[in-house]
PDB file of C-alpha atoms in Angstrom:
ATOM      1  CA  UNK A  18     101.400 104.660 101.330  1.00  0.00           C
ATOM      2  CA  UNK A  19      98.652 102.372 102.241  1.00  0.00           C
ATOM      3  CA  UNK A  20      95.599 102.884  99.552  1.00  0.00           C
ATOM      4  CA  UNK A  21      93.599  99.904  99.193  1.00  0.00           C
ATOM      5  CA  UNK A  22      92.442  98.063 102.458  1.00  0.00           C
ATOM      6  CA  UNK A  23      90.480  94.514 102.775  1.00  0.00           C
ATOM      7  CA  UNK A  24      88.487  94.034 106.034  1.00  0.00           C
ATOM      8  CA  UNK A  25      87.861  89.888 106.011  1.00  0.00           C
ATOM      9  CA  UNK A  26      85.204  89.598 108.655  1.00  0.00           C
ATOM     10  CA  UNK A  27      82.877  87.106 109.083  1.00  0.00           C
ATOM     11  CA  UNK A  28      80.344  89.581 111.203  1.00  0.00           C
ATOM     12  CA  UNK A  29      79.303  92.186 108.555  1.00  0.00           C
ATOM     13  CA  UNK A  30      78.769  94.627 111.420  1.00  0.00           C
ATOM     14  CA  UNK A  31      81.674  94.336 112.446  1.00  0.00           C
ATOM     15  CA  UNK A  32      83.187  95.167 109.075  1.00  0.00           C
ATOM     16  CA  UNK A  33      80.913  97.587 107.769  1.00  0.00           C
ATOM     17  CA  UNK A  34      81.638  99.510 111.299  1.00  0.00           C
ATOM     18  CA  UNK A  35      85.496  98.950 109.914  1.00  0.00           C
ATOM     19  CA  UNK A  36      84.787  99.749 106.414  1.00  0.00           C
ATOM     20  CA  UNK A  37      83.548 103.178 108.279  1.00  0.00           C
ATOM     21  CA  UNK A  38      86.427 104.037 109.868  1.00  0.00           C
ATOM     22  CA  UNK A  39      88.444 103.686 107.069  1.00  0.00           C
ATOM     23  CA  UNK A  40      86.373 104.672 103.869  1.00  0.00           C
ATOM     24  CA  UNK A  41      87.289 108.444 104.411  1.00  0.00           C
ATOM     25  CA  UNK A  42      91.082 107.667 103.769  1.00  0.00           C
ATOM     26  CA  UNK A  43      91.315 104.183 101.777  1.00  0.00           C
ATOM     27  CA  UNK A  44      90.142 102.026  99.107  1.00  0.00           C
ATOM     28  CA  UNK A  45      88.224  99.993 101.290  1.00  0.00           C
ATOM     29  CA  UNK A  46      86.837  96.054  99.925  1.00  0.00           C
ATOM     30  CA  UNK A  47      85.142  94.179 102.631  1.00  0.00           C
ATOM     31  CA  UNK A  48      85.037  90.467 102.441  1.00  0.00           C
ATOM     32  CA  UNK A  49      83.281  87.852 104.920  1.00  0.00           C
ATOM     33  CA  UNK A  50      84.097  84.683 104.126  1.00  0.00           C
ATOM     34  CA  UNK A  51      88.313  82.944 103.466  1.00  0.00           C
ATOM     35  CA  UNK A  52      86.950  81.965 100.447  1.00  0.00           C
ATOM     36  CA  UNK A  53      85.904  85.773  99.335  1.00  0.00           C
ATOM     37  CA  UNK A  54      88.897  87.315 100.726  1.00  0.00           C
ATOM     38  CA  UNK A  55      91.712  84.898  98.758  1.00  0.00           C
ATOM     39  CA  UNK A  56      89.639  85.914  95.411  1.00  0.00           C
ATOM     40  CA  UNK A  57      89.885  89.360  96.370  1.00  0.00           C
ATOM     41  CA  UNK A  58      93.597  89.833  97.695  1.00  0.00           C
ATOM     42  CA  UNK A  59      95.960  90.585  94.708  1.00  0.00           C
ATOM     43  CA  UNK A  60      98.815  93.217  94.197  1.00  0.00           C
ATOM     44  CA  UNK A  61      96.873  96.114  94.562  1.00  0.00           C
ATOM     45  CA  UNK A  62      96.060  95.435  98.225  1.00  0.00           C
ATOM     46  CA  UNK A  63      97.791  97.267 100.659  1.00  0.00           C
ATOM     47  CA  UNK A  64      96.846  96.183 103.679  1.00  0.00           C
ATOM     48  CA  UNK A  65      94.480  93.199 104.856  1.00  0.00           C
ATOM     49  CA  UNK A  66      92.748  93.696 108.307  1.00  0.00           C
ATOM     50  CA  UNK A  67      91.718  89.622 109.088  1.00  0.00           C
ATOM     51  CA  UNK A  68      89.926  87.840 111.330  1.00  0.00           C
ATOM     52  CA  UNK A  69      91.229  84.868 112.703  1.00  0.00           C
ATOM     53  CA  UNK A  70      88.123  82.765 113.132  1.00  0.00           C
ATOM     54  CA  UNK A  71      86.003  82.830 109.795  1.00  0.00           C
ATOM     55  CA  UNK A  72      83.187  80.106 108.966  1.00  0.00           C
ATOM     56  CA  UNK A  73      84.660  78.819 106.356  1.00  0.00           C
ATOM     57  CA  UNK A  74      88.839  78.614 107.176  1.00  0.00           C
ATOM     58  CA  UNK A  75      90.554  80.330 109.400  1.00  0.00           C
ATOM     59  CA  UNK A  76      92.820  83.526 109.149  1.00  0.00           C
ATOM     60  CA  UNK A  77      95.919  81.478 109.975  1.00  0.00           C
ATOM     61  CA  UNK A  78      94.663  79.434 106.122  1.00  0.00           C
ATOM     62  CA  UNK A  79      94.088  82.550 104.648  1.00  0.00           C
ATOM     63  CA  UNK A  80      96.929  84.363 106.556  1.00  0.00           C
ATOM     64  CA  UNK A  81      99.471  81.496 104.960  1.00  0.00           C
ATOM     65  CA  UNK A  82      98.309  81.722 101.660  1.00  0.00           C
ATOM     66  CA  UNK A  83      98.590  84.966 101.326  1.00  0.00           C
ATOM     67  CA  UNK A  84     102.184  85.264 102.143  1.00  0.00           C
ATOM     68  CA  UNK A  85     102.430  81.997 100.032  1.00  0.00           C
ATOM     69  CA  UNK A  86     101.128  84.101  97.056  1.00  0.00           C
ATOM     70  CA  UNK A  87     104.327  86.403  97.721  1.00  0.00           C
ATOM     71  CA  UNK A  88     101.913  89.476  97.823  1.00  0.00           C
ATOM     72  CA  UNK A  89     103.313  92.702  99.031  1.00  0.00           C
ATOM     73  CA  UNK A  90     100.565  93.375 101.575  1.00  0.00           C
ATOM     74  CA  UNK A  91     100.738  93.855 105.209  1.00  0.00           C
ATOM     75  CA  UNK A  92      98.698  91.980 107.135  1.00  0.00           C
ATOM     76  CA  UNK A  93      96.899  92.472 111.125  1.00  0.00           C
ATOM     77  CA  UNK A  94      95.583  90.112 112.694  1.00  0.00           C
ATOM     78  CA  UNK A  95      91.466  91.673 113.977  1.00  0.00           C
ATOM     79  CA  UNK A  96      90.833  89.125 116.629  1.00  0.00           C
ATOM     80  CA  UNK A  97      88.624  88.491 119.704  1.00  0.00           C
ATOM     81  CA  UNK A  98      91.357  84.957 119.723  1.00  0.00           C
ATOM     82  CA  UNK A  99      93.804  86.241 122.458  1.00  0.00           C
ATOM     83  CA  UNK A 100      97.389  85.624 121.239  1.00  0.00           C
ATOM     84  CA  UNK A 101      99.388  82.177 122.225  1.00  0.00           C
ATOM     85  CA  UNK A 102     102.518  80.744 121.458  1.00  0.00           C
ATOM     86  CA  UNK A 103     100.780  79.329 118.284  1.00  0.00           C
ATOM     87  CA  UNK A 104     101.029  83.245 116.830  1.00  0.00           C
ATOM     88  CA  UNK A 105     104.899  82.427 116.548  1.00  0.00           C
ATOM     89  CA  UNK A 106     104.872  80.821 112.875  1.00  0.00           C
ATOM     90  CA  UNK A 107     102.358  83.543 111.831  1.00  0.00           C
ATOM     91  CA  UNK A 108     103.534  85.728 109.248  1.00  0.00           C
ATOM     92  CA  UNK A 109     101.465  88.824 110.326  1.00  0.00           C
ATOM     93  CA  UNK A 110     102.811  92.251 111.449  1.00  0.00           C
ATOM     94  CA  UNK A 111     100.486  93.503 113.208  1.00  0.00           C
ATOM     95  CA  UNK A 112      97.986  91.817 116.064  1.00  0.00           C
ATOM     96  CA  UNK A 113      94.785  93.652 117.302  1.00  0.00           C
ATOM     97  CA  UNK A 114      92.400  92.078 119.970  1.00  0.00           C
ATOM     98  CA  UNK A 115      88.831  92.851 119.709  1.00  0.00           C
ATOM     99  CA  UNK A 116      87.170  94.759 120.802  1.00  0.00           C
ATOM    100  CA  UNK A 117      89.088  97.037 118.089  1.00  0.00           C
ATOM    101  CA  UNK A 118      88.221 101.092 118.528  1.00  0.00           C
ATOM    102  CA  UNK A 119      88.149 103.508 115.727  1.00  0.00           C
ATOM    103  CA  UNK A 120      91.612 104.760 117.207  1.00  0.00           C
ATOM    104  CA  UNK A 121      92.774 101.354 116.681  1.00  0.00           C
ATOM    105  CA  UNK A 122      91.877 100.453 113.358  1.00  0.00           C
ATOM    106  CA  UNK A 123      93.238 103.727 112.096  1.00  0.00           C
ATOM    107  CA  UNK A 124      96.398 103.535 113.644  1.00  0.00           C
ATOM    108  CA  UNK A 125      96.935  99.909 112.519  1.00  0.00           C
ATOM    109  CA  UNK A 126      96.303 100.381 109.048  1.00  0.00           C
ATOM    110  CA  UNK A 127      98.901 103.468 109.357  1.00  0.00           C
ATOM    111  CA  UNK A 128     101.487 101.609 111.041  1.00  0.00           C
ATOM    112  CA  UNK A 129     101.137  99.434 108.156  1.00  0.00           C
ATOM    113  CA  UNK A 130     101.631 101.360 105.435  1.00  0.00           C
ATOM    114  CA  UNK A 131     103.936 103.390 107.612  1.00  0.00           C
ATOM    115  CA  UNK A 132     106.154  99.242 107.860  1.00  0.00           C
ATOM    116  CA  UNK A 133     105.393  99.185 103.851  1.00  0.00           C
ATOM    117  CA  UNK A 134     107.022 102.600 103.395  1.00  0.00           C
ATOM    118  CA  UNK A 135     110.393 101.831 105.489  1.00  0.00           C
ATOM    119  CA  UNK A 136     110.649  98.918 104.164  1.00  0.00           C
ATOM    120  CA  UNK A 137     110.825 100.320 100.147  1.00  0.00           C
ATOM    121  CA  UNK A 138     112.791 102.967 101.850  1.00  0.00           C
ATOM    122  CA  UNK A 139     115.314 100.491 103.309  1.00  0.00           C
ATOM    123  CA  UNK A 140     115.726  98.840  99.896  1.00  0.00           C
ATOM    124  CA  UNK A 141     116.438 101.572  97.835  1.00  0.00           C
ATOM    125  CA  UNK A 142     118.841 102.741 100.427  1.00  0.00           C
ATOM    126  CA  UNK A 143     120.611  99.485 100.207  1.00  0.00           C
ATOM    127  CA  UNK A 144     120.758  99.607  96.552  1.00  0.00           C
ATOM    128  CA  UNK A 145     122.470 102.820  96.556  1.00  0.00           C
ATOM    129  CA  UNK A 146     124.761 102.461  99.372  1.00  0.00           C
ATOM    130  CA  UNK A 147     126.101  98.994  98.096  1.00  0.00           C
ATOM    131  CA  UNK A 148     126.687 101.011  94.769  1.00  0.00           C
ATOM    132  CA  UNK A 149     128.941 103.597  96.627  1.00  0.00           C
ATOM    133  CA  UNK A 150     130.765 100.560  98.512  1.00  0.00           C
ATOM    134  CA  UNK A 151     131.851  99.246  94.782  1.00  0.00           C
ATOM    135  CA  UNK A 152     132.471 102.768  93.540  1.00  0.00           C
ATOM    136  CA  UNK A 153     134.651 103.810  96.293  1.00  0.00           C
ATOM    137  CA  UNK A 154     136.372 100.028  96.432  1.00  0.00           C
ATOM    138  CA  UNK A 155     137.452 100.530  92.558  1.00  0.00           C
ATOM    139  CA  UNK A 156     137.596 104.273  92.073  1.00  0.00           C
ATOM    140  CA  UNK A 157     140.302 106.792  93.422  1.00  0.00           C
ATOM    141  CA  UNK A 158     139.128 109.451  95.592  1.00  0.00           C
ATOM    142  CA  UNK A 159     140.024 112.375  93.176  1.00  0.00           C
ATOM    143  CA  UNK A 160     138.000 110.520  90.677  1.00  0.00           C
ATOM    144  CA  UNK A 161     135.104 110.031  92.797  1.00  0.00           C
ATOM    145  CA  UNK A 162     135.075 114.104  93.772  1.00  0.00           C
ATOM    146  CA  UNK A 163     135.235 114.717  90.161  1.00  0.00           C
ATOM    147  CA  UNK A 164     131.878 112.839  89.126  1.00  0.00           C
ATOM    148  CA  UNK A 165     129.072 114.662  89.380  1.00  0.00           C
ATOM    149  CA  UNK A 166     126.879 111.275  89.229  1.00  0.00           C
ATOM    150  CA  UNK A 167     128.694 110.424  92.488  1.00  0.00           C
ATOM    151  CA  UNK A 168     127.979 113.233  93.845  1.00  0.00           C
ATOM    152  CA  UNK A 169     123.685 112.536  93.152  1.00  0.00           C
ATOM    153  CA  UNK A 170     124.644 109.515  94.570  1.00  0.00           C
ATOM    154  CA  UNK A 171     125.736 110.760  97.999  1.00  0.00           C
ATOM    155  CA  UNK A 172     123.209 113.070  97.699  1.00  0.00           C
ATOM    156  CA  UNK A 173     120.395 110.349  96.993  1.00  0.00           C
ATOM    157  CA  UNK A 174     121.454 108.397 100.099  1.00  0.00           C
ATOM    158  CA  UNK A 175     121.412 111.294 102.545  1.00  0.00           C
ATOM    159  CA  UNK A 176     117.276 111.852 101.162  1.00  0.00           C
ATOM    160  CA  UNK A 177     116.860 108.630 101.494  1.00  0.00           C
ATOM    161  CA  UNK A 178     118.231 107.923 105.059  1.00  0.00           C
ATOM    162  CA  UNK A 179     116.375 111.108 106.541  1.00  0.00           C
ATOM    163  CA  UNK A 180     113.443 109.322 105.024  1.00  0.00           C
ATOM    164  CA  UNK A 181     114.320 106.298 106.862  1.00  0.00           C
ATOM    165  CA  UNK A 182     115.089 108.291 110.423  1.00  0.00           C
ATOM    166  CA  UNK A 183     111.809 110.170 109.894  1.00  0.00           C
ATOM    167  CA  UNK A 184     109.624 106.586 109.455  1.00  0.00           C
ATOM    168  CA  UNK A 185     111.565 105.266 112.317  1.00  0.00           C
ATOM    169  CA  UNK A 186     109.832 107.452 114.580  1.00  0.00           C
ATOM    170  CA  UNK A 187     106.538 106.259 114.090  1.00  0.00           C
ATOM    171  CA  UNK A 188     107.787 102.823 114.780  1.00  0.00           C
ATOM    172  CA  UNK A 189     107.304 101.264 118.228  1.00  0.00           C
ATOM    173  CA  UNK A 190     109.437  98.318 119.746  1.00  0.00           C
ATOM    174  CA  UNK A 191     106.974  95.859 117.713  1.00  0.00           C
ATOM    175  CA  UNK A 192     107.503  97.265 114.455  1.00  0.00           C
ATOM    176  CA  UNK A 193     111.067  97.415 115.385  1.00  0.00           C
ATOM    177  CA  UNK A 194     111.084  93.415 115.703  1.00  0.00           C
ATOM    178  CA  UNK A 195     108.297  92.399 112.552  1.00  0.00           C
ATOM    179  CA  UNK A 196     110.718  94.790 110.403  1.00  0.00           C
ATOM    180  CA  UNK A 197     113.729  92.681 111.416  1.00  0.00           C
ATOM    181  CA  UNK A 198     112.076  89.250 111.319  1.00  0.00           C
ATOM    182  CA  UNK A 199     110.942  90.681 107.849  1.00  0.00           C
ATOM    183  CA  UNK A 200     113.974  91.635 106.249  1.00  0.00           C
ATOM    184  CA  UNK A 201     115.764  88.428 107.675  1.00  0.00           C
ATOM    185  CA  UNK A 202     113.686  86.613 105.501  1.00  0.00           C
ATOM    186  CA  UNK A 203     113.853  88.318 102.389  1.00  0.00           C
ATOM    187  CA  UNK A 204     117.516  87.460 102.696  1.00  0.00           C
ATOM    188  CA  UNK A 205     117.026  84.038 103.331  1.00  0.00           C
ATOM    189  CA  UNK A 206     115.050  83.996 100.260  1.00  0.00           C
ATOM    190  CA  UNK A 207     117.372  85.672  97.783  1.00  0.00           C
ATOM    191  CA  UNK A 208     119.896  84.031  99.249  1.00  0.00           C
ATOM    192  CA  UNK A 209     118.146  80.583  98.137  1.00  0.00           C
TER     193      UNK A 209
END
């Protein structure tokens, strides 16, 4: 679940008005500058909320570095910069043009946390299903019935996968596609 929030806006406004809509629910650090915001992102941040035009780099910069860092944030892009091609090689999940509602800043920082969820979700499913493919691969079936830490196993992996179908709901076609692109590179990377 998404706790700790930073808002990097260069219009502090703008990102008090954020900090507002959030500071019910979240942790909420505001930050106005790229400079400010790459001193403040670490592992406790959740979820960054970033403007792609800032005085002193741009979100893109701080965007790269972030992801560079290996943090395990999720990242939208805030943004009165309508999207191009040039978002391609942008490691962001979500992308919000401004003017940015209430409604909308809410529901982006939930459909982060709700990406950050699935995707812990997905792993430990993987983890445990993998163990059940080596299990059943060098184990007899009478064995397997007999083991009781087999059956928490099975049992573990049904949880987890209604966890997974009940996420998957509040996905739309977008999430569907950043989750993929995501996952595709964590294998390239432990592939490596």
């Amino acid at each position: 679940m998404t706790r700790h929030v930073l808002i990097v806006e260069d219009e502090p406004e703008v990102a008090e008005l954020y900090r507002g809509y959030l500071a019910g629910d979240y942790d909420v650090t505001v930050a106005n500058t790229g400079e400010e915001a790459l001193d403040l992102v670490d592992d406790a941040t959740d979820a960054v909320l970033l403007d792609r035009r800032l005085p002193d780099t741009s979100g893109a910069e701080i965007l790269a570095e972030i992801r560079e860092r290996d943090l395990d944030c999720r990242v939208a892009m805030v943004t009165a910069v309508e999207p191009d091609v040039d978002i391609v090689e942008m490691g962001f999940d979500l992308y919000l043009v401004k003017p940015a509602t209430r409604d909308d800043i809410q529901s982006a920082v939930e459909r982060l946390g709700t990406r950050a969820e699935y995707d812990d979700t997905l792993q430990q499913t993987a983890s445990l299903v993998t163990k059940r493919a080596v299990l059943e691969a060098e184990r007899t079936p009478a064995e397997l019935r007999s083991s009781p830490e087999y059956e928490d196993l099975l049992s573990n992996i049904e949880t987890l996968q209604s966890e997974l179908d009940d996420l998957a709901d509040a996905f739309s076609p977008d999430d569907y596609r950043m989750l993929f692109r995501d996952m595709s590179k964590s294998s390239a990377s432990e592939s490596a």
